């Protein structure tokens, strides 16, 4: 038969693809030697019927279709199970010039390791059949055809499911040492942290499919979901509890419809996540969890705690809003434990949650888990934003990243402007504003028109930052503006104020508060 050395597999002529191994695409060689065969063909119809009667046995569906249409229905070949061209391996007891060939000896480990056919087979009785075999898609054939037929021949139950996951590939093809395009996971984790990498890999690619990796996609996902959404939600919530209630989580009072909407979404979430996890739909499970994160952020914008804080008669209402935000964060933290095991404790710590029972799935049956009066403890930013650009050090090809970089030439020092007095500075009215709308100025490549909320006021500012920011990146972001700058017209569009930004010859970044603070706040 045609033998592929890397895959340790024999193939018939009609199974080859363009004369090469159908699994890995590499060259095969015609090999002839005496062998024993396992009569797979005897069980083909029985296995086809089993797969058709148990549609969840092979997942995802694409793998099931491949096994049925490419291997089983065209006619199953008998399997070579011994070799005589070498003597390493497990001897065939009734013919010692033969050794057992790969896959029969490998697959049988699933049950022999559990004590099958030994004096103590308690583990076998306890754990078999397995709920799921999780395997790479390149070995699905062995686990969904050869292995089930072995079990049928032994009159043993089949595993309940075999799930073939896909590959993570780079733009341009599979990772390969020979191509020098391998992504070193250690370098990646050192740079971004293990939890963000775990989140990206589980969220970005539907489990079972191949996924294309790029560092830019990684950074975009981390900034959007983790820094902007989850990290910002925690920071805003803790900051407001500290500012308006002295750092103690307030007691919730009467509920309004908008509170019930958030609460019901949280209460329904564990069951949704459990169902998706059982189906190995990890990306979908994370998407559902982060819907609650997005809803909580929107809840802040809708309830406007900073406005409630201005009216003493609405103190109870403000307390209810902030309690609900803290409790929503607790729900999110518990549910992301399997995905990001280090992050939840950082959130629990800032929320002041010490009780282990409040960190369990069982605790998510009641949206009143956190005890009012719990002291929050503001910590650092759990997910700092990552800037990605052309000069970003690549994590592709670990050898290159490990090389020392040449020292860059020192930039020319910025010449200092003349000194001013405190009276001069006092003439500036600097305020925090929130971006609620943003679009490009027609006919101007560098200009963005921003609609800002400054306390109770709405105003329009034109800024020359379009080369560095997309409009959608700015919406919801807090910025600092020169509030009392004389209005001007740029390209016919009125601008009332100026956004502060730091820049050098290569990059620009807008000035933004480190933590959430109400729009209209003054900068001193």
Short mmCIF file of C-alpha atoms in Angstrom, two decimals:
data_model
loop_
_atom_site.label_atom_id
_atom_site.label_comp_id
_atom_site.label_asym_id
_atom_site.label_seq_id
_atom_site.Cartn_x
_atom_site.Cartn_y
_atom_site.Cartn_z
CA UNK A 1 0.00 0.00 0.00
CA UNK A 2 0.88 3.65 -0.24
CA UNK A 3 2.46 4.64 3.07
CA UNK A 4 2.71 8.15 4.60
CA UNK A 5 5.51 8.18 7.17
CA UNK A 6 4.48 11.40 9.07
CA UNK A 7 0.88 10.19 9.44
CA UNK A 8 1.87 6.54 9.96
CA UNK A 9 -0.94 5.55 7.60
CA UNK A 10 -1.45 3.24 4.63
CA UNK A 11 -3.64 4.45 1.77
CA UNK A 12 -5.14 2.79 -1.29
CA UNK A 13 -4.70 4.26 -4.75
CA UNK A 14 -8.18 5.80 -4.88
CA UNK A 15 -7.77 7.44 -1.45
CA UNK A 16 -4.75 9.50 -2.51
CA UNK A 17 -5.28 13.14 -3.51
CA UNK A 18 -3.14 14.08 -6.52
CA UNK A 19 -0.91 11.17 -5.62
CA UNK A 20 -0.28 12.43 -2.09
CA UNK A 21 -1.48 11.69 1.43
CA UNK A 22 -5.11 12.87 1.79
CA UNK A 23 -4.51 13.93 5.41
CA UNK A 24 -1.27 15.93 5.25
CA UNK A 25 -0.68 16.40 1.52
CA UNK A 26 2.87 14.99 1.68
CA UNK A 27 4.52 12.35 -0.49
CA UNK A 28 3.76 8.67 0.03
CA UNK A 29 5.80 5.59 -0.92
CA UNK A 30 4.66 2.22 -2.15
CA UNK A 31 5.45 -0.36 0.53
CA UNK A 32 5.05 -4.14 0.45
CA UNK A 33 5.38 -6.47 3.43
CA UNK A 34 3.55 -9.31 5.18
CA UNK A 35 0.86 -8.01 7.56
CA UNK A 36 -2.20 -9.06 9.50
CA UNK A 37 -5.43 -7.18 8.78
CA UNK A 38 -8.42 -6.20 10.88
CA UNK A 39 -11.60 -6.70 8.86
CA UNK A 40 -13.04 -3.18 9.10
CA UNK A 41 -15.24 -3.76 6.06
CA UNK A 42 -17.33 -6.28 8.01
CA UNK A 43 -18.57 -3.47 10.30
CA UNK A 44 -19.03 -0.64 7.77
CA UNK A 45 -22.82 -0.86 7.43
CA UNK A 46 -23.25 -1.18 11.18
CA UNK A 47 -21.15 1.96 11.79
CA UNK A 48 -22.98 3.94 9.09
CA UNK A 49 -26.31 3.11 10.74
CA UNK A 50 -24.93 4.03 14.17
CA UNK A 51 -23.78 7.45 12.92
CA UNK A 52 -27.12 8.08 11.21
CA UNK A 53 -29.04 7.06 14.35
CA UNK A 54 -26.79 9.18 16.60
CA UNK A 55 -26.32 12.51 14.77
CA UNK A 56 -24.27 14.00 17.64
CA UNK A 57 -21.72 11.17 17.62
CA UNK A 58 -19.34 12.99 15.22
CA UNK A 59 -19.13 16.76 15.62
CA UNK A 60 -18.99 19.26 14.08
CA UNK A 61 -21.33 18.26 11.25
CA UNK A 62 -18.66 18.87 8.60
CA UNK A 63 -16.50 16.10 10.07
CA UNK A 64 -19.44 13.67 10.05
CA UNK A 65 -20.13 14.41 6.38
CA UNK A 66 -16.45 13.86 5.56
CA UNK A 67 -16.29 10.47 7.26
CA UNK A 68 -19.51 9.20 5.69
CA UNK A 69 -18.95 10.48 2.17
CA UNK A 70 -15.18 10.08 1.80
CA UNK A 71 -14.52 6.85 3.68
CA UNK A 72 -17.54 4.79 4.77
CA UNK A 73 -20.02 4.97 1.88
CA UNK A 74 -17.45 4.52 -0.94
CA UNK A 75 -16.43 1.21 0.69
CA UNK A 76 -14.30 0.70 3.76
CA UNK A 77 -10.88 -0.92 3.29
CA UNK A 78 -9.58 -3.48 5.77
CA UNK A 79 -6.92 -2.17 8.14
CA UNK A 80 -3.28 -3.25 8.27
CA UNK A 81 -2.56 -3.86 11.98
CA UNK A 82 0.91 -5.42 12.04
CA UNK A 83 4.35 -4.84 10.51
CA UNK A 84 7.30 -7.14 9.76
CA UNK A 85 9.83 -4.63 8.38
CA UNK A 86 11.00 -3.67 11.89
CA UNK A 87 10.96 -5.27 15.32
CA UNK A 88 10.29 -2.37 17.66
CA UNK A 89 6.76 -2.29 19.01
CA UNK A 90 4.42 -4.70 20.76
CA UNK A 91 5.00 -8.31 19.63
CA UNK A 92 2.10 -10.25 18.16
CA UNK A 93 1.93 -13.18 20.58
CA UNK A 94 0.93 -15.82 18.03
CA UNK A 95 3.42 -14.72 15.32
CA UNK A 96 6.56 -13.15 16.80
CA UNK A 97 7.98 -11.82 13.53
CA UNK A 98 5.07 -9.33 13.57
CA UNK A 99 4.64 -6.28 15.81
CA UNK A 100 1.35 -4.48 16.42
CA UNK A 101 1.08 -1.42 14.18
CA UNK A 102 0.16 2.12 15.25
CA UNK A 103 -3.55 2.90 15.95
CA UNK A 104 -4.55 -0.50 17.26
CA UNK A 105 -2.06 -0.18 20.13
CA UNK A 106 -2.60 3.59 20.46
CA UNK A 107 -6.39 3.63 20.50
CA UNK A 108 -6.68 0.72 22.91
CA UNK A 109 -4.99 2.88 25.58
CA UNK A 110 -8.31 4.66 26.16
CA UNK A 111 -9.67 1.57 27.88
CA UNK A 112 -6.52 -0.32 28.92
CA UNK A 113 -5.45 2.71 30.98
CA UNK A 114 -8.74 2.38 32.85
CA UNK A 115 -8.02 -1.26 33.72
CA UNK A 116 -10.02 -3.04 31.03
CA UNK A 117 -9.45 -6.83 31.22
CA UNK A 118 -7.43 -6.51 34.44
CA UNK A 119 -8.24 -7.68 37.96
CA UNK A 120 -9.18 -4.11 38.94
CA UNK A 121 -11.44 -2.68 36.24
CA UNK A 122 -13.31 -0.29 38.58
CA UNK A 123 -12.13 2.79 36.69
CA UNK A 124 -13.22 1.25 33.40
CA UNK A 125 -16.68 0.62 34.80
CA UNK A 126 -16.81 4.13 36.25
CA UNK A 127 -15.54 6.19 33.31
CA UNK A 128 -16.39 4.26 30.17
CA UNK A 129 -18.01 5.13 27.82
CA UNK A 130 -16.39 8.56 27.63
CA UNK A 131 -18.69 11.55 27.22
CA UNK A 132 -16.47 13.06 24.54
CA UNK A 133 -13.21 12.41 22.73
CA UNK A 134 -11.67 15.79 21.85
CA UNK A 135 -9.24 15.33 18.95
CA UNK A 136 -7.56 17.30 16.18
CA UNK A 137 -9.37 17.13 12.86
CA UNK A 138 -6.43 15.30 11.22
CA UNK A 139 -7.06 12.20 13.39
CA UNK A 140 -10.86 12.20 13.28
CA UNK A 141 -10.84 9.23 10.85
CA UNK A 142 -9.01 7.02 13.32
CA UNK A 143 -11.31 7.99 16.20
CA UNK A 144 -14.62 7.78 14.32
CA UNK A 145 -14.02 4.73 12.10
CA UNK A 146 -11.21 2.50 13.39
CA UNK A 147 -11.84 3.06 17.12
CA UNK A 148 -15.64 2.58 17.06
CA UNK A 149 -15.25 -0.60 15.01
CA UNK A 150 -12.65 -1.91 17.48
CA UNK A 151 -15.18 -1.33 20.25
CA UNK A 152 -17.96 -2.99 18.23
CA UNK A 153 -15.72 -6.03 17.73
CA UNK A 154 -15.16 -6.13 21.49
CA UNK A 155 -18.89 -5.65 22.11
CA UNK A 156 -18.19 -2.50 24.15
CA UNK A 157 -20.16 0.77 24.13
CA UNK A 158 -18.92 3.58 21.90
CA UNK A 159 -17.94 7.01 23.26
CA UNK A 160 -20.92 9.34 23.30
CA UNK A 161 -19.23 11.88 21.03
CA UNK A 162 -16.04 12.52 19.07
CA UNK A 163 -15.37 16.21 18.44
CA UNK A 164 -12.73 17.17 15.89
CA UNK A 165 -11.38 20.66 16.48
CA UNK A 166 -9.80 22.74 13.74
CA UNK A 167 -6.39 24.34 13.28
CA UNK A 168 -5.12 27.77 14.08
CA UNK A 169 -3.45 29.02 10.92
CA UNK A 170 -1.67 32.17 9.87
CA UNK A 171 -2.71 34.37 6.98
CA UNK A 172 -1.09 32.59 4.05
CA UNK A 173 -1.29 29.04 5.38
CA UNK A 174 -0.44 26.64 8.19
CA UNK A 175 2.28 27.43 10.68
CA UNK A 176 5.48 25.67 9.72
CA UNK A 177 8.97 25.56 11.20
CA UNK A 178 10.37 25.34 7.67
CA UNK A 179 8.53 28.53 6.70
CA UNK A 180 9.74 30.28 9.84
CA UNK A 181 6.24 31.56 10.59
CA UNK A 182 5.63 29.82 13.90
CA UNK A 183 3.95 31.88 16.63
CA UNK A 184 5.69 31.25 19.94
CA UNK A 185 2.97 31.03 22.60
CA UNK A 186 5.46 31.89 25.37
CA UNK A 187 6.39 35.16 23.65
CA UNK A 188 2.70 35.88 23.09
CA UNK A 189 1.77 35.25 26.72
CA UNK A 190 4.74 37.28 28.01
CA UNK A 191 3.56 40.19 25.89
CA UNK A 192 -0.21 40.15 26.47
CA UNK A 193 -0.85 37.83 29.45
CA UNK A 194 -2.28 34.32 29.54
CA UNK A 195 -5.94 35.26 30.13
CA UNK A 196 -6.18 37.64 27.15
CA UNK A 197 -4.61 34.99 24.89
CA UNK A 198 -6.99 32.30 26.17
CA UNK A 199 -9.92 34.68 25.62
CA UNK A 200 -8.88 35.49 22.06
CA UNK A 201 -8.37 31.87 21.02
CA UNK A 202 -11.70 30.73 22.50
CA UNK A 203 -13.74 33.76 21.40
CA UNK A 204 -12.39 34.56 17.95
CA UNK A 205 -12.80 31.16 16.30
CA UNK A 206 -15.92 28.95 16.48
CA UNK A 207 -14.63 25.74 18.05
CA UNK A 208 -14.34 23.05 15.38
CA UNK A 209 -13.46 25.44 12.56
CA UNK A 210 -10.06 26.55 11.37
CA UNK A 211 -9.15 30.03 12.53
CA UNK A 212 -6.84 32.59 10.99
CA UNK A 213 -4.50 34.18 13.52
CA UNK A 214 -3.05 37.65 13.20
CA UNK A 215 -1.63 39.85 15.90
CA UNK A 216 -3.75 42.76 14.71
CA UNK A 217 -6.94 40.69 15.16
CA UNK A 218 -5.71 39.73 18.64
CA UNK A 219 -5.10 43.36 19.66
CA UNK A 220 -8.45 44.52 18.24
CA UNK A 221 -10.31 41.82 20.18
CA UNK A 222 -8.45 42.58 23.43
CA UNK A 223 -9.05 46.31 23.18
CA UNK A 224 -12.69 46.00 22.20
CA UNK A 225 -13.97 43.25 24.50
CA UNK A 226 -11.59 43.26 27.44
CA UNK A 227 -10.28 46.83 27.78
CA UNK A 228 -13.23 48.87 26.48
CA UNK A 229 -16.09 46.66 27.67
CA UNK A 230 -15.24 44.50 30.69
CA UNK A 231 -12.32 46.51 32.08
CA UNK A 232 -14.13 49.80 31.65
CA UNK A 233 -17.31 48.44 33.24
CA UNK A 234 -15.38 47.41 36.36
CA UNK A 235 -13.51 50.71 36.55
CA UNK A 236 -16.65 52.83 36.14
CA UNK A 237 -18.60 50.81 38.70
CA UNK A 238 -15.91 50.86 41.40
CA UNK A 239 -15.18 54.56 40.83
CA UNK A 240 -18.85 55.54 41.24
CA UNK A 241 -19.33 53.39 44.36
CA UNK A 242 -16.28 55.07 45.89
CA UNK A 243 -17.38 58.56 44.85
CA UNK A 244 -21.05 58.41 45.79
CA UNK A 245 -21.13 55.87 48.66
CA UNK A 246 -17.70 56.14 50.25
CA UNK A 247 -16.58 52.82 48.79
CA UNK A 248 -19.39 50.68 50.26
CA UNK A 249 -21.77 48.79 47.98
CA UNK A 250 -25.22 50.31 48.63
CA UNK A 251 -28.42 48.45 49.40
CA UNK A 252 -30.81 48.05 46.44
CA UNK A 253 -34.28 49.50 46.88
CA UNK A 254 -37.37 49.40 44.67
CA UNK A 255 -36.83 47.96 41.19
CA UNK A 256 -37.79 49.64 37.95
CA UNK A 257 -38.40 47.94 34.60
CA UNK A 258 -34.89 48.64 33.39
CA UNK A 259 -33.47 46.96 36.52
CA UNK A 260 -35.59 43.85 35.95
CA UNK A 261 -34.34 43.66 32.37
CA UNK A 262 -30.71 43.56 33.51
CA UNK A 263 -31.48 41.16 36.36
CA UNK A 264 -33.44 38.73 34.17
CA UNK A 265 -30.69 38.72 31.58
CA UNK A 266 -28.19 37.78 34.30
CA UNK A 267 -30.43 35.08 35.81
CA UNK A 268 -31.04 33.43 32.42
CA UNK A 269 -27.37 33.50 31.45
CA UNK A 270 -25.98 30.49 33.43
CA UNK A 271 -28.39 28.05 31.75
CA UNK A 272 -27.52 29.42 28.31
CA UNK A 273 -23.80 29.13 28.98
CA UNK A 274 -24.20 25.61 30.38
CA UNK A 275 -26.06 24.46 27.26
CA UNK A 276 -23.46 25.98 24.92
CA UNK A 277 -20.54 24.56 26.91
CA UNK A 278 -22.05 21.07 26.74
CA UNK A 279 -22.17 21.50 22.97
CA UNK A 280 -18.52 22.70 22.98
CA UNK A 281 -19.64 26.03 21.51
CA UNK A 282 -17.10 28.00 23.52
CA UNK A 283 -17.13 31.08 21.30
CA UNK A 284 -20.93 31.30 21.53
CA UNK A 285 -20.79 30.92 25.31
CA UNK A 286 -18.36 33.82 25.60
CA UNK A 287 -20.49 35.90 23.25
CA UNK A 288 -23.50 35.37 25.54
CA UNK A 289 -21.49 36.33 28.63
CA UNK A 290 -20.27 39.51 26.99
CA UNK A 291 -23.82 40.43 26.01
CA UNK A 292 -24.35 40.96 29.74
CA UNK A 293 -21.19 43.10 29.86
CA UNK A 294 -22.51 45.23 26.98
CA UNK A 295 -25.96 45.46 28.58
CA UNK A 296 -24.44 46.63 31.87
CA UNK A 297 -22.45 49.34 30.08
CA UNK A 298 -25.61 50.45 28.29
CA UNK A 299 -27.45 50.37 31.63
CA UNK A 300 -24.99 52.99 32.92
CA UNK A 301 -25.69 55.25 29.96
CA UNK A 302 -29.46 54.81 30.38
CA UNK A 303 -29.62 55.35 34.15
CA UNK A 304 -26.94 58.11 34.22
CA UNK A 305 -25.72 57.65 37.82
CA UNK A 306 -23.82 60.97 37.67
CA UNK A 307 -27.11 62.76 37.07
CA UNK A 308 -28.86 60.85 39.88
CA UNK A 309 -26.04 61.85 42.23
CA UNK A 310 -26.91 65.54 41.78
CA UNK A 311 -30.34 65.02 43.35
CA UNK A 312 -30.32 63.95 47.00
CA UNK A 313 -33.90 62.65 46.68
CA UNK A 314 -32.65 60.07 44.16
CA UNK A 315 -30.01 58.60 46.45
CA UNK A 316 -31.91 55.30 46.83
CA UNK A 317 -32.29 55.05 43.06
CA UNK A 318 -28.56 55.65 42.60
CA UNK A 319 -27.80 52.95 45.16
CA UNK A 320 -29.98 50.43 43.33
CA UNK A 321 -28.25 51.16 40.02
CA UNK A 322 -24.76 50.75 41.46
CA UNK A 323 -25.69 47.55 43.32
CA UNK A 324 -27.06 46.05 40.11
CA UNK A 325 -23.82 46.87 38.29
CA UNK A 326 -21.73 45.21 40.98
CA UNK A 327 -23.93 42.11 40.93
CA UNK A 328 -23.80 41.92 37.10
CA UNK A 329 -20.00 41.97 37.36
CA UNK A 330 -20.16 39.10 39.86
CA UNK A 331 -22.20 37.03 37.40
CA UNK A 332 -19.74 37.73 34.59
CA UNK A 333 -16.78 36.87 36.82
CA UNK A 334 -18.16 33.49 37.85
CA UNK A 335 -19.03 32.53 34.28
CA UNK A 336 -15.64 33.41 32.79
CA UNK A 337 -13.70 31.24 35.28
CA UNK A 338 -13.23 28.36 32.77
CA UNK A 339 -12.02 30.76 30.09
CA UNK A 340 -9.87 33.24 32.03
CA UNK A 341 -9.01 31.65 35.39
CA UNK A 342 -6.90 34.56 36.68
CA UNK A 343 -9.22 37.47 35.85
CA UNK A 344 -12.24 36.66 38.06
CA UNK A 345 -10.24 36.94 41.29
CA UNK A 346 -9.03 40.38 40.23
CA UNK A 347 -12.66 41.45 39.80
CA UNK A 348 -13.81 39.74 43.01
CA UNK A 349 -11.01 41.53 44.88
CA UNK A 350 -12.05 44.98 43.62
CA UNK A 351 -15.70 44.22 44.42
CA UNK A 352 -14.67 43.18 47.94
CA UNK A 353 -16.08 39.67 47.50
CA UNK A 354 -14.31 37.29 49.89
CA UNK A 355 -16.97 34.60 50.37
CA UNK A 356 -16.13 31.53 48.26
CA UNK A 357 -19.79 30.62 48.00
CA UNK A 358 -20.40 33.81 45.98
CA UNK A 359 -17.89 32.61 43.37
CA UNK A 360 -19.77 29.44 42.38
CA UNK A 361 -22.32 28.60 39.69
CA UNK A 362 -24.79 27.66 42.41
CA UNK A 363 -24.71 31.25 43.70
CA UNK A 364 -26.04 32.56 40.39
CA UNK A 365 -29.61 31.57 41.21
CA UNK A 366 -30.08 34.79 43.19
CA UNK A 367 -29.33 38.28 41.87
CA UNK A 368 -28.90 39.51 45.41
CA UNK A 369 -25.68 37.70 46.26
CA UNK A 370 -23.42 40.58 47.27
CA UNK A 371 -24.10 41.84 50.78
CA UNK A 372 -24.87 45.58 50.93
CA UNK A 373 -22.14 47.37 52.85
CA UNK A 374 -19.35 45.32 51.23
CA UNK A 375 -16.25 47.53 50.90
CA UNK A 376 -14.89 47.81 47.38
CA UNK A 377 -11.14 48.09 46.85
CA UNK A 378 -10.15 49.91 43.70
CA UNK A 379 -7.21 48.25 41.98
CA UNK A 380 -5.26 48.78 38.81
CA UNK A 381 -6.62 48.56 35.28
CA UNK A 382 -7.16 44.84 34.65
CA UNK A 383 -6.91 45.13 30.86
CA UNK A 384 -4.79 48.05 29.63
CA UNK A 385 -5.39 49.10 26.04
CA UNK A 386 -2.78 47.86 23.58
CA UNK A 387 -1.50 50.08 20.80
CA UNK A 388 -0.73 48.22 17.60
CA UNK A 389 1.15 49.71 14.68
CA UNK A 390 3.76 49.10 12.05
CA UNK A 391 6.56 49.38 14.58
CA UNK A 392 4.94 46.82 16.90
CA UNK A 393 7.33 43.97 17.68
CA UNK A 394 5.94 40.85 16.01
CA UNK A 395 5.40 37.65 17.96
CA UNK A 396 5.69 35.63 14.77
CA UNK A 397 8.96 33.69 14.55
CA UNK A 398 10.30 33.45 18.07
CA UNK A 399 13.93 33.51 16.89
CA UNK A 400 13.50 36.93 15.39
CA UNK A 401 11.72 38.33 18.45
CA UNK A 402 14.47 37.01 20.67
CA UNK A 403 17.16 38.95 18.82
CA UNK A 404 18.30 42.15 20.44
CA UNK A 405 16.93 45.21 18.73
CA UNK A 406 19.37 47.88 17.64
CA UNK A 407 19.17 50.96 19.79
CA UNK A 408 17.02 53.60 18.17
CA UNK A 409 18.40 57.03 17.67
CA UNK A 410 17.38 59.51 20.32
CA UNK A 411 14.72 61.90 19.13
CA UNK A 412 15.40 65.60 19.13
CA UNK A 413 14.25 67.11 22.38
CA UNK A 414 11.10 69.20 22.13
CA UNK A 415 11.99 72.80 22.71
CA UNK A 416 10.26 74.17 25.81
CA UNK A 417 7.86 77.10 25.46
CA UNK A 418 8.18 80.24 27.62
CA UNK A 419 7.18 79.87 31.27
CA UNK A 420 3.69 80.97 32.32
CA UNK A 421 2.18 81.87 35.67
CA UNK A 422 -0.62 80.13 37.50
CA UNK A 423 -2.82 83.04 36.44
CA UNK A 424 -2.08 82.25 32.80
CA UNK A 425 -3.03 78.61 33.34
CA UNK A 426 -6.21 79.62 35.18
CA UNK A 427 -7.49 81.16 31.95
CA UNK A 428 -7.85 77.67 30.48
CA UNK A 429 -11.15 75.89 31.11
CA UNK A 430 -10.38 72.18 30.70
CA UNK A 431 -13.26 69.73 31.04
CA UNK A 432 -14.00 66.05 30.59
CA UNK A 433 -16.35 65.30 27.70
CA UNK A 434 -17.89 62.06 26.46
CA UNK A 435 -17.97 61.25 22.73
CA UNK A 436 -21.57 60.37 21.79
CA UNK A 437 -21.21 60.70 18.02
CA UNK A 438 -18.39 60.83 15.49
CA UNK A 439 -18.02 60.99 11.71
CA UNK A 440 -15.50 62.06 9.11
CA UNK A 441 -15.67 65.58 7.69
CA UNK A 442 -16.49 65.32 3.99
CA UNK A 443 -13.58 66.25 1.76
CA UNK A 444 -11.06 66.31 4.62
CA UNK A 445 -8.90 63.23 5.12
CA UNK A 446 -7.55 64.34 8.51
CA UNK A 447 -10.67 65.77 10.18
CA UNK A 448 -13.28 64.11 12.39
CA UNK A 449 -16.47 65.81 13.58
CA UNK A 450 -17.28 64.77 17.14
CA UNK A 451 -20.51 65.27 19.05
CA UNK A 452 -19.66 65.65 22.73
CA UNK A 453 -21.62 65.49 25.95
CA UNK A 454 -20.20 67.99 28.45
CA UNK A 455 -22.38 67.64 31.54
CA UNK A 456 -25.87 68.67 30.44
CA UNK A 457 -24.57 70.39 27.31
CA UNK A 458 -24.04 68.97 23.82
CA UNK A 459 -21.40 70.56 21.63
CA UNK A 460 -19.51 69.90 18.39
CA UNK A 461 -15.73 69.79 18.00
CA UNK A 462 -13.67 69.20 14.86
CA UNK A 463 -10.32 67.47 15.40
CA UNK A 464 -7.49 66.52 13.05
CA UNK A 465 -7.13 62.94 14.32
CA UNK A 466 -8.70 60.92 11.48
CA UNK A 467 -5.31 59.40 10.57
CA UNK A 468 -5.07 57.83 14.02
CA UNK A 469 -8.66 57.02 15.04
CA UNK A 470 -11.71 55.57 13.33
CA UNK A 471 -15.05 57.18 14.30
CA UNK A 472 -16.34 53.95 15.84
CA UNK A 473 -13.24 53.72 18.08
CA UNK A 474 -14.09 57.00 19.79
CA UNK A 475 -17.81 56.66 20.53
CA UNK A 476 -18.31 56.21 24.28
CA UNK A 477 -14.78 57.37 25.09
CA UNK A 478 -14.05 60.17 27.60
CA UNK A 479 -11.74 62.94 26.38
CA UNK A 480 -10.38 66.22 27.74
CA UNK A 481 -11.27 69.41 25.87
CA UNK A 482 -10.35 73.08 26.00
CA UNK A 483 -13.87 74.23 26.82
CA UNK A 484 -13.44 78.00 26.50
CA UNK A 485 -11.60 78.08 23.18
CA UNK A 486 -13.06 80.61 20.75
CA UNK A 487 -15.24 78.83 18.11
CA UNK A 488 -13.80 78.49 14.59
CA UNK A 489 -14.88 76.94 11.30
CA UNK A 490 -12.83 74.15 9.74
CA UNK A 491 -13.82 73.17 6.19
CA UNK A 492 -17.09 74.99 6.81
CA UNK A 493 -17.88 73.01 9.98
CA UNK A 494 -18.08 74.87 13.30
CA UNK A 495 -15.81 73.66 16.11
CA UNK A 496 -16.42 74.75 19.71
CA UNK A 497 -13.36 73.65 21.64
CA UNK A 498 -10.28 71.50 21.15
CA UNK A 499 -9.54 67.90 22.12
CA UNK A 500 -6.22 67.44 23.92
CA UNK A 501 -3.81 64.88 22.47
CA UNK A 502 -0.17 63.88 22.86
CA UNK A 503 1.91 63.32 19.73
CA UNK A 504 5.35 62.91 18.24
CA UNK A 505 6.47 62.51 14.66
CA UNK A 506 5.01 59.00 14.38
CA UNK A 507 1.97 58.63 16.60
CA UNK A 508 -0.81 60.47 18.36
CA UNK A 509 -3.02 59.54 21.29
CA UNK A 510 -5.87 61.51 22.78
CA UNK A 511 -5.77 62.50 26.45
CA UNK A 512 -8.34 60.54 28.46
CA UNK A 513 -9.01 60.10 32.21
CA UNK A 514 -7.48 56.93 33.67
CA UNK A 515 -10.78 56.08 35.35
CA UNK A 516 -14.39 56.92 34.60
CA UNK A 517 -15.54 60.37 35.73
CA UNK A 518 -18.73 62.24 34.88
CA UNK A 519 -18.68 64.32 31.72
CA UNK A 520 -18.43 68.06 32.46
CA UNK A 521 -15.95 67.50 35.30
CA UNK A 522 -13.24 70.15 35.37
CA UNK A 523 -9.54 69.41 34.91
CA UNK A 524 -7.39 71.39 37.36
#
